[in-house]
Amino acid sequence: MKKSGVKKLLITSLSLVSLSVALGATQADASAQGDYIKDGSTVQITKKNYEIWQNFGWKEKNNTSNVYNQTFDAKGRYQHQNGSTYYSLYDNKGTWYGYLNANATKKIDGQGSYISDGSTVQITKNYEIWQNFSWKKKEMGSTYFNQQVQAKGRYEHFNGNTYYSLYTKTGSWLGYINANATSKTKSEGNYISDGRYVEITKNYELWQNFSWKKKGMGSTQFKKSLQAKGRYEHFNGNTYYSVYDEKGTWLGYINATATKSYQPKQTKETKTINKDTSNKVLKDTKGYKKVSEETDKGKVSKKPNGDTHTLFTKTIIWKKDQTTELPSDIGNSGMQFNTKAEAYDWGYDNNPNPNGSFFVYKMENGKYTVDFNKETPTNEDKYETINKDDKGKVLPSNVDLTKYTKVSEDTKQTVKTLSNGNTITTHTTTVIYKLNTVYVPKHEEQFLTVYKDDKGNILPDDFDINEYIEVSSIADNGVKETFPNGDTMTTYTTTITYELKEDHQGETIHTYETNVYNQNGVFLGGTIPSGYSEVSRKESEKTVKQSNGDTLIIHITDIVVRIK
């Protein structure tokens, strides 16, 4: 019994020792992480396969592979005895995610990293447009309501919102705006009803769609009247017409700079109606004699594109000709002759129609008479146009009418009757033009600055210049652009390249400086002037430490001179 009792006591002692050891280990673990330190950093998960701990007893709660690249609020941190720092992480809704080794993260600004985008959007709500993510207001969204702007980049902010970095069509930066205040649009913009008539003057492509699938070429429609039923104001700065032919067939989209306003055409036509004296329309005027002729002022019809067609109606009145039909009757000359020769001589001398013929026949009374053949008079229409300026001066035939604007138009007819009865109707159209005001093209200049890192990437607008070192600055000679109206613009671009300070390797830079003085200590410049000789020379060095880590060594030579 004692033995077992001893054994029992021994076992009890061992149990107490084990309990003590266990308690000691727990207390050691509980203090190993150190005190809670308030932090507040915004961090991004940058490494996979790190455990996220439930506690410092190393119970795993999650893994960074499941939240890679996500952003969290490190409300606090612990400096653990194992040498690592552990963040206590929360999402933007305040949900605790656990403890994570700081080596699996990097500190970032609350807005997160810049993400290239390129979307075309419209501002639809009056939200603030921010100058920076310290929430300095730049202006209000209502300034640009329903205008197309480009979101060149975006930021996925820790507060749960997305912010676009907005630019105008001309490349001017507007600021940052909450994406909820915008709606995405197509780059071509909304359809705008138009209706104007145009003429294609340049061989530009006709597009099937705004993914730039070619439908045809403009040269196939040169000098034709086309209707631009609608247009698109594209974000690329161009206007595109949706054009149709006269039959209503859609031809495609074409850049407006390949067109000009359609100039309506004027056509004329004369229709002739033959009538007898009872106002009955005649199909054939054979056997009739013209009595009168009249041309009306014309009826004008106009097409939707502005083309006009004037139809003149000429009405000719005819009377039945009483030509002799029977040989027993006297001829239409009314003359009688004793001999056939006398009748021929008289008919030849007195024929009213020089181009006509006549014949002589013997009547029942034994005498001879003359009968003249009747020719139907004809009419010839002639058209002429006289162009005058608004002061009444006739314009030369080779004048460029594209430099003028038509003011008015008037048409008049004059009829000339020839000796043979034929007529010539002249239709004279007088058009009055006014010289257009001469446009003097303008020239403008703009200066752009582009910031890049040493790898050639464009830096975001809000990059912290204090974290960078300027490496180079290069200005181009300018790019000149000529617009359809003759205006020109030259764009000068300066590209400044920066390098992160933490990547910069310090260099030693030597510079040399020479100072020349006379014996009175007056500075004369950097070289010995003509007429002076050297008296003495002193050389020294000056070392200057640069903020970027470079060392600048200035070699200074001071020379004293005197007049020779």
XYZ file of C-alpha atoms in Angstrom:
564
model
C 0.000 0.000 0.000
C 2.750 2.450 0.791
C 4.465 1.635 -2.354
C 1.419 2.289 -4.337
C 0.839 5.317 -2.204
C 4.242 6.564 -3.050
C 3.549 5.871 -6.595
C 0.324 7.768 -6.340
C 2.049 10.711 -4.745
C 4.666 10.643 -7.416
C 2.121 10.605 -10.164
C 0.325 13.497 -8.550
C 3.537 15.466 -8.357
C 4.272 14.787 -11.998
C 0.786 15.960 -12.916
C 1.286 19.192 -11.042
C 4.628 19.747 -12.737
C 3.067 19.126 -16.137
C 0.250 21.559 -15.347
C 2.743 24.147 -14.221
C 4.791 23.752 -17.365
C 1.658 23.986 -19.490
C 0.531 27.171 -17.757
C 3.977 28.686 -18.096
C 4.063 28.013 -21.823
C 0.659 29.609 -22.281
C 1.689 32.727 -20.429
C 4.869 32.924 -22.506
C 2.885 32.573 -25.777
C 0.368 35.171 -24.657
C 3.116 37.785 -24.243
C 5.341 36.766 -27.157
C 3.403 38.892 -29.687
C 4.008 42.004 -27.625
C 1.621 44.858 -26.916
C -1.074 45.999 -29.345
C 0.112 49.043 -31.298
C -2.439 51.271 -33.015
C -1.584 51.602 -36.725
C -4.204 52.568 -39.375
C -2.179 51.784 -42.500
C -3.872 50.686 -45.712
C -2.128 47.567 -46.982
C -2.409 45.311 -50.017
C -1.808 41.543 -49.977
C 1.201 40.969 -52.256
C 2.249 37.386 -51.464
C 0.422 34.091 -51.644
C 0.504 31.093 -49.286
C 0.914 33.076 -46.068
C -1.300 31.949 -43.154
C -3.738 34.425 -41.677
C -3.945 33.558 -37.975
C -6.973 33.331 -35.686
C -4.729 33.919 -32.668
C -1.129 33.783 -31.582
C -1.542 30.142 -30.648
C -1.133 29.900 -34.465
C -4.579 28.625 -35.278
C -5.023 29.236 -39.027
C -8.070 31.350 -39.996
C -7.429 31.922 -43.732
C -4.692 32.069 -46.369
C -3.411 34.995 -48.444
C -3.952 33.008 -51.651
C -7.701 33.586 -51.103
C -7.362 37.369 -50.728
C -4.398 38.051 -53.004
C -4.202 41.712 -54.226
C -7.067 42.735 -51.933
C -6.772 45.819 -49.733
C -7.271 45.939 -45.963
C -7.119 48.326 -43.043
C -4.327 47.442 -40.608
C -5.976 48.983 -37.550
C -3.215 47.680 -35.298
C 0.003 45.656 -35.260
C 2.135 43.464 -32.969
C 5.941 43.347 -32.838
C 6.401 39.631 -32.130
C 9.406 38.207 -30.266
C 10.117 36.041 -33.336
C 11.196 39.243 -35.116
C 8.117 39.619 -37.350
C 5.410 42.258 -37.353
C 1.791 41.097 -37.526
C -1.065 43.299 -38.737
C -4.584 42.997 -37.377
C -6.579 43.247 -40.630
C -10.113 44.567 -41.324
C -11.974 44.992 -44.591
C -13.755 48.193 -45.576
C -16.951 47.021 -43.844
C -15.181 46.557 -40.515
C -15.016 42.742 -40.646
C -11.935 41.347 -38.894
C -9.875 38.996 -41.065
C -7.109 37.954 -38.623
C -3.401 38.445 -38.020
C -0.936 38.450 -40.913
C 2.838 38.742 -41.192
C 3.592 42.221 -42.591
C 6.051 40.669 -45.089
C 3.068 39.449 -47.115
C 1.821 43.027 -47.622
C 2.810 46.432 -48.880
C 1.561 49.787 -47.680
C -0.453 51.740 -50.232
C -2.540 54.880 -50.315
C -6.215 54.463 -49.605
C -7.120 54.801 -53.262
C -5.055 51.770 -54.210
C -2.818 51.400 -57.260
C -3.445 53.139 -60.580
C -5.233 50.818 -63.051
C -5.214 51.642 -66.765
C -8.788 51.806 -68.126
C -9.687 53.768 -71.289
C -13.503 53.726 -70.989
C -15.574 56.515 -72.522
C -18.130 57.794 -69.978
C -20.683 60.536 -69.410
C -21.112 62.363 -66.123
C -24.746 61.920 -65.097
C -24.737 62.957 -61.405
C -23.554 66.104 -59.663
C -20.775 64.488 -57.611
C -17.566 66.267 -56.628
C -14.594 66.073 -58.953
C -11.541 65.726 -56.697
C -8.099 67.290 -57.100
C -6.515 64.490 -55.057
C -7.378 61.714 -52.608
C -7.033 64.067 -49.686
C -10.485 65.108 -50.969
C -9.628 68.600 -52.133
C -12.538 69.576 -54.377
C -11.625 70.684 -57.920
C -15.140 71.322 -59.282
C -18.606 69.739 -59.597
C -19.759 67.102 -62.045
C -22.635 69.282 -63.284
C -20.065 71.349 -65.215
C -19.695 68.424 -67.615
C -23.217 66.948 -67.592
C -23.813 64.620 -70.575
C -20.411 65.385 -72.095
C -18.183 62.552 -73.258
C -14.988 62.214 -71.253
C -12.374 59.485 -71.093
C -11.508 57.496 -67.995
C -7.854 56.844 -68.829
C -7.378 55.128 -65.471
C -9.188 54.158 -62.300
C -8.570 53.502 -58.610
C -10.317 50.821 -56.541
C -10.459 52.753 -53.270
C -10.442 51.035 -49.888
C -13.751 52.761 -49.087
C -15.389 50.423 -51.603
C -15.795 52.956 -54.402
C -14.128 53.139 -57.805
C -12.747 56.518 -58.901
C -12.086 57.423 -62.533
C -9.237 59.716 -63.623
C -11.029 61.792 -66.275
C -9.755 63.606 -69.382
C -11.462 65.754 -72.008
C -11.296 65.105 -75.759
C -8.350 67.512 -75.983
C -6.388 65.644 -73.293
C -6.980 68.049 -70.390
C -7.195 66.345 -67.011
C -10.466 67.013 -65.144
C -9.835 65.168 -61.870
C -11.157 62.111 -60.013
C -14.846 61.241 -59.756
C -16.805 58.405 -58.193
C -17.730 55.947 -60.952
C -21.316 55.911 -59.593
C -21.699 59.455 -60.998
C -21.030 58.236 -64.546
C -22.438 55.929 -67.173
C -20.354 54.190 -69.816
C -20.995 55.220 -73.411
C -19.733 54.223 -76.817
C -16.759 56.153 -78.138
C -18.833 57.405 -81.061
C -21.344 58.977 -78.654
C -25.100 59.072 -79.049
C -26.897 59.279 -82.391
C -27.810 62.892 -83.263
C -30.578 63.461 -85.788
C -29.350 65.697 -88.621
C -30.878 65.717 -92.139
C -28.455 67.949 -94.040
C -27.477 67.155 -97.643
C -23.792 66.700 -98.400
C -21.449 65.825 -101.250
C -18.353 63.617 -100.781
C -15.181 65.373 -101.930
C -12.404 63.130 -100.542
C -11.771 59.421 -100.952
C -12.252 58.501 -97.276
C -13.549 55.139 -96.101
C -17.262 54.516 -95.631
C -17.499 52.516 -92.399
C -19.877 49.649 -91.632
C -19.584 50.290 -87.888
C -17.415 52.036 -85.301
C -15.216 48.976 -84.927
C -13.881 50.387 -88.231
C -15.048 47.640 -90.584
C -14.840 49.130 -94.083
C -18.068 49.201 -96.130
C -16.834 51.102 -99.178
C -14.887 54.134 -100.413
C -16.061 57.713 -100.818
C -14.910 57.903 -104.451
C -17.861 55.729 -105.503
C -20.228 58.530 -104.458
C -18.353 61.592 -105.778
C -20.553 64.500 -106.973
C -23.755 62.842 -105.764
C -26.391 64.297 -103.494
C -26.380 62.359 -100.203
C -28.408 62.911 -97.057
C -26.739 62.809 -93.649
C -29.797 61.650 -91.721
C -27.776 61.551 -88.495
C -24.308 62.153 -87.113
C -22.016 61.055 -84.281
C -19.630 63.343 -82.381
C -16.847 60.781 -81.777
C -14.525 61.023 -78.784
C -11.565 61.047 -81.199
C -12.628 64.601 -82.105
C -14.179 63.804 -85.486
C -17.795 64.008 -86.619
C -19.175 61.081 -88.628
C -22.234 61.363 -90.886
C -24.636 58.465 -91.442
C -25.283 58.940 -95.174
C -28.025 57.730 -97.553
C -28.399 58.019 -101.348
C -31.439 59.491 -103.142
C -33.198 56.099 -103.095
C -32.880 55.867 -99.309
C -30.141 53.204 -99.346
C -27.749 53.464 -96.387
C -24.132 53.880 -97.531
C -22.325 53.904 -94.153
C -20.517 56.320 -91.828
C -18.028 58.856 -93.203
C -15.801 61.483 -91.594
C -17.430 64.894 -92.062
C -14.112 66.379 -93.232
C -14.466 64.295 -96.409
C -17.673 66.147 -97.335
C -18.978 69.592 -98.168
C -22.468 71.045 -98.189
C -24.394 69.957 -101.275
C -24.978 72.794 -103.764
C -28.477 72.357 -105.292
C -28.624 72.003 -109.077
C -31.039 73.784 -111.440
C -32.441 72.147 -114.590
C -34.871 73.455 -117.218
C -37.163 71.874 -119.831
C -39.663 73.187 -122.406
C -42.788 71.244 -123.392
C -44.603 72.234 -126.588
C -48.418 71.908 -126.998
C -50.019 72.422 -130.419
C -53.670 73.549 -130.520
C -56.132 74.684 -133.174
C -58.141 77.868 -132.953
C -60.873 76.026 -131.024
C -58.294 75.100 -128.301
C -58.251 71.453 -129.351
C -54.904 69.714 -128.957
C -53.408 68.712 -132.319
C -51.386 65.548 -132.778
C -50.236 66.612 -136.247
C -49.962 70.146 -137.642
C -49.734 69.102 -141.307
C -52.117 71.241 -143.329
C -52.149 74.006 -140.685
C -50.728 77.497 -140.561
C -49.235 78.888 -137.314
C -51.220 81.768 -135.930
C -49.500 82.530 -132.582
C -47.060 81.219 -129.964
C -46.761 81.833 -126.196
C -44.407 80.435 -123.494
C -45.474 80.608 -119.848
C -43.211 81.608 -116.902
C -42.554 78.013 -116.030
C -43.537 75.716 -113.162
C -40.827 75.043 -110.598
C -40.598 71.734 -108.722
C -38.137 71.299 -105.847
C -36.552 68.158 -104.407
C -35.783 67.707 -100.691
C -32.056 68.243 -101.409
C -32.787 71.698 -102.890
C -32.545 70.718 -106.589
C -35.044 72.625 -108.742
C -36.523 71.783 -112.138
C -38.364 74.438 -114.183
C -40.852 73.197 -116.795
C -41.816 75.789 -119.407
C -44.932 75.185 -121.516
C -44.998 76.618 -125.048
C -48.477 76.778 -126.598
C -48.737 77.198 -130.404
C -52.093 78.011 -132.041
C -52.662 76.681 -135.569
C -55.292 77.497 -138.266
C -56.358 75.117 -141.010
C -54.587 76.072 -144.280
C -56.946 76.564 -147.232
C -54.589 75.059 -149.831
C -56.095 74.444 -153.297
C -57.057 70.830 -153.747
C -58.808 70.799 -157.169
C -57.161 71.819 -160.494
C -60.345 73.651 -161.521
C -59.836 76.156 -158.705
C -57.501 79.088 -158.726
C -54.203 78.530 -156.917
C -53.565 79.932 -153.473
C -51.578 82.743 -155.105
C -54.874 84.147 -156.472
C -53.175 84.919 -159.765
C -54.072 83.906 -163.365
C -51.717 83.961 -166.362
C -52.214 83.496 -170.080
C -49.135 81.343 -170.470
C -47.388 78.750 -168.357
C -44.082 80.625 -168.685
C -45.561 83.791 -167.258
C -46.910 81.836 -164.286
C -43.456 80.244 -163.602
C -41.682 83.587 -163.766
C -44.132 85.205 -161.391
C -44.076 82.281 -158.935
C -40.285 82.304 -158.816
C -40.170 86.026 -158.112
C -42.974 86.125 -155.568
C -42.578 82.888 -153.545
C -43.180 83.917 -149.870
C -41.152 80.934 -148.666
C -37.707 81.064 -150.302
C -36.979 77.488 -149.316
C -40.348 76.262 -150.463
C -41.551 75.019 -153.797
C -44.536 75.858 -156.001
C -46.232 74.365 -158.970
C -48.153 75.760 -162.046
C -51.199 74.149 -163.509
C -53.830 74.969 -166.153
C -57.321 75.749 -164.974
C -60.570 74.797 -166.772
C -60.849 78.316 -168.132
C -57.639 77.727 -170.078
C -55.468 80.043 -167.971
C -52.566 79.164 -165.694
C -52.315 79.723 -161.938
C -49.616 79.360 -159.197
C -49.988 77.268 -156.017
C -47.331 77.645 -153.255
C -46.401 74.730 -150.926
C -46.748 75.618 -147.184
C -43.983 74.642 -144.727
C -44.677 74.265 -141.036
C -42.590 76.838 -139.113
C -40.224 75.381 -136.527
C -38.914 76.729 -133.213
C -35.430 76.437 -131.742
C -34.863 76.842 -127.975
C -31.631 78.406 -126.755
C -30.541 78.720 -123.121
C -28.038 81.119 -121.680
C -26.986 82.000 -118.138
C -25.549 85.356 -117.127
C -23.784 85.501 -113.744
C -23.543 88.921 -112.090
C -22.286 90.179 -108.766
C -24.555 92.066 -106.382
C -23.412 95.357 -107.969
C -24.627 94.290 -111.428
C -21.208 93.515 -112.904
C -21.070 90.477 -115.207
C -18.772 87.794 -113.797
C -16.209 86.192 -116.146
C -16.896 82.657 -117.388
C -13.927 81.214 -115.497
C -14.879 82.682 -112.103
C -14.766 80.286 -109.109
C -18.379 80.356 -107.923
C -17.504 78.379 -104.762
C -16.232 81.691 -103.390
C -19.682 83.270 -103.915
C -23.147 82.856 -102.399
C -26.168 82.930 -104.727
C -28.555 85.790 -103.902
C -31.298 85.519 -106.555
C -32.219 84.041 -109.934
C -34.597 85.205 -112.684
C -35.405 83.699 -116.129
C -36.875 85.566 -119.111
C -37.786 84.408 -122.668
C -37.514 86.349 -125.955
C -38.892 85.069 -129.323
C -37.357 86.021 -132.685
C -39.313 85.259 -135.921
C -37.222 84.608 -139.027
C -38.171 85.555 -142.585
C -39.194 81.948 -143.320
C -41.609 81.940 -140.402
C -39.363 79.898 -138.117
C -38.757 81.160 -134.558
C -35.886 81.146 -132.018
C -36.830 81.292 -128.335
C -34.003 82.409 -126.068
C -34.288 81.609 -122.337
C -31.987 83.941 -120.415
C -31.328 83.205 -116.742
C -29.678 85.967 -114.705
C -28.104 84.811 -111.423
C -26.922 87.319 -108.817
C -23.982 86.284 -106.575
C -22.336 87.886 -103.562
C -18.641 87.380 -102.814
C -18.027 85.456 -99.591
C -15.998 87.059 -96.826
C -12.403 85.811 -97.009
C -11.474 83.709 -93.991
C -7.988 84.252 -92.607
C -6.630 81.008 -91.088
C -5.402 81.198 -87.490
C -2.425 79.524 -85.868
C -2.306 78.335 -82.261
C 0.304 76.636 -80.120
C -0.116 74.287 -77.185
C 2.479 72.900 -74.802
C 2.147 69.464 -73.208
C 4.240 67.804 -70.529
C 4.428 64.015 -70.248
C 5.842 62.373 -67.130
C 7.372 58.886 -67.439
C 9.358 56.542 -65.232
C 12.745 55.178 -66.292
C 11.000 52.136 -67.839
C 8.960 54.283 -70.214
C 5.629 54.003 -68.343
C 3.465 57.116 -68.082
C 3.168 58.206 -64.458
C -0.316 58.956 -63.035
C -1.310 62.594 -62.609
C -1.088 62.484 -58.829
C 2.325 60.777 -58.522
C 4.399 62.011 -55.574
C 7.292 63.898 -57.080
C 9.124 63.780 -53.726
C 9.634 60.041 -54.197
C 11.329 60.510 -57.592
C 14.477 61.944 -59.094
C 14.401 63.706 -62.453
C 16.649 61.847 -64.903
C 16.083 63.728 -68.166
C 13.903 66.314 -69.898
C 13.471 66.271 -73.685
C 11.395 68.745 -75.727
C 10.419 67.934 -79.321
C 10.349 70.378 -82.236
C 6.571 70.448 -82.331
C 3.973 68.647 -84.439
C 1.898 70.839 -86.765
C -1.727 69.936 -87.582
C -3.770 71.641 -90.335
C -7.566 71.738 -90.036
C -10.106 71.782 -92.920
C -10.719 75.548 -92.575
C -6.994 76.272 -92.900
C -6.353 76.804 -89.188
C -3.152 75.251 -87.844
C -1.986 74.136 -84.414
C 1.537 73.206 -83.338
C 1.841 70.957 -80.293
C 5.129 70.984 -78.390
C 5.659 68.033 -76.043
C 8.200 67.906 -73.233
C 8.894 64.406 -71.867
C 10.356 64.334 -68.350
C 11.739 61.005 -67.105
C 11.889 60.232 -63.380
C 13.536 57.454 -61.390
C 12.438 56.272 -57.942
C 14.813 57.544 -55.269
C 15.007 54.081 -53.705
C 16.249 52.674 -57.047
C 18.801 55.434 -57.607
C 22.468 54.521 -57.234
C 24.505 57.464 -55.939
C 27.103 58.848 -58.345
C 30.094 61.169 -58.046
C 29.858 64.095 -60.431
C 32.793 66.443 -61.189
C 32.320 70.012 -62.372
C 34.937 72.667 -63.103
C 34.725 76.407 -62.429
C 37.207 79.179 -63.288
C 37.019 82.679 -61.764
C 39.231 85.580 -62.956
C 39.787 88.670 -60.751
C 41.911 91.807 -61.056
C 44.276 92.811 -58.254
C 41.490 94.811 -56.607
C 39.305 91.683 -56.348
C 36.879 92.718 -59.119
C 35.437 89.662 -60.938
C 36.258 89.759 -64.685
C 34.639 86.508 -65.881
C 35.621 82.901 -66.535
C 38.562 83.559 -68.903
C 41.556 85.923 -68.859
C 40.576 89.055 -70.820
C 42.703 90.315 -73.694
C 45.424 92.710 -72.502
C 45.804 91.023 -69.107
C 48.459 88.651 -67.762
C 48.293 86.138 -64.942
C 49.718 87.109 -61.551
C 48.753 84.109 -59.418
C 46.549 80.997 -59.437
C 44.813 79.079 -56.625
C 43.001 75.759 -56.983
C 40.496 74.289 -54.502
C 37.658 71.745 -54.297
C 34.173 71.930 -52.865
C 32.111 68.779 -52.130
C 28.299 69.030 -52.096
C 26.036 66.112 -51.108
C 22.867 66.016 -53.293
C 19.402 65.078 -52.003
C 19.262 62.152 -54.458
C 22.412 60.573 -53.036
C 24.812 61.919 -55.669
C 28.076 63.604 -54.640
C 28.981 66.795 -56.513
C 32.664 67.782 -56.504
C 33.321 71.308 -57.762
C 36.914 72.010 -58.871
C 37.504 75.777 -58.485
C 40.391 77.720 -60.046
C 40.807 81.371 -58.909
C 43.173 83.472 -61.105
C 44.445 86.993 -60.302
C 45.495 89.094 -63.329
C 46.920 92.537 -64.116
C 47.094 94.810 -67.145
C 50.136 94.110 -69.283
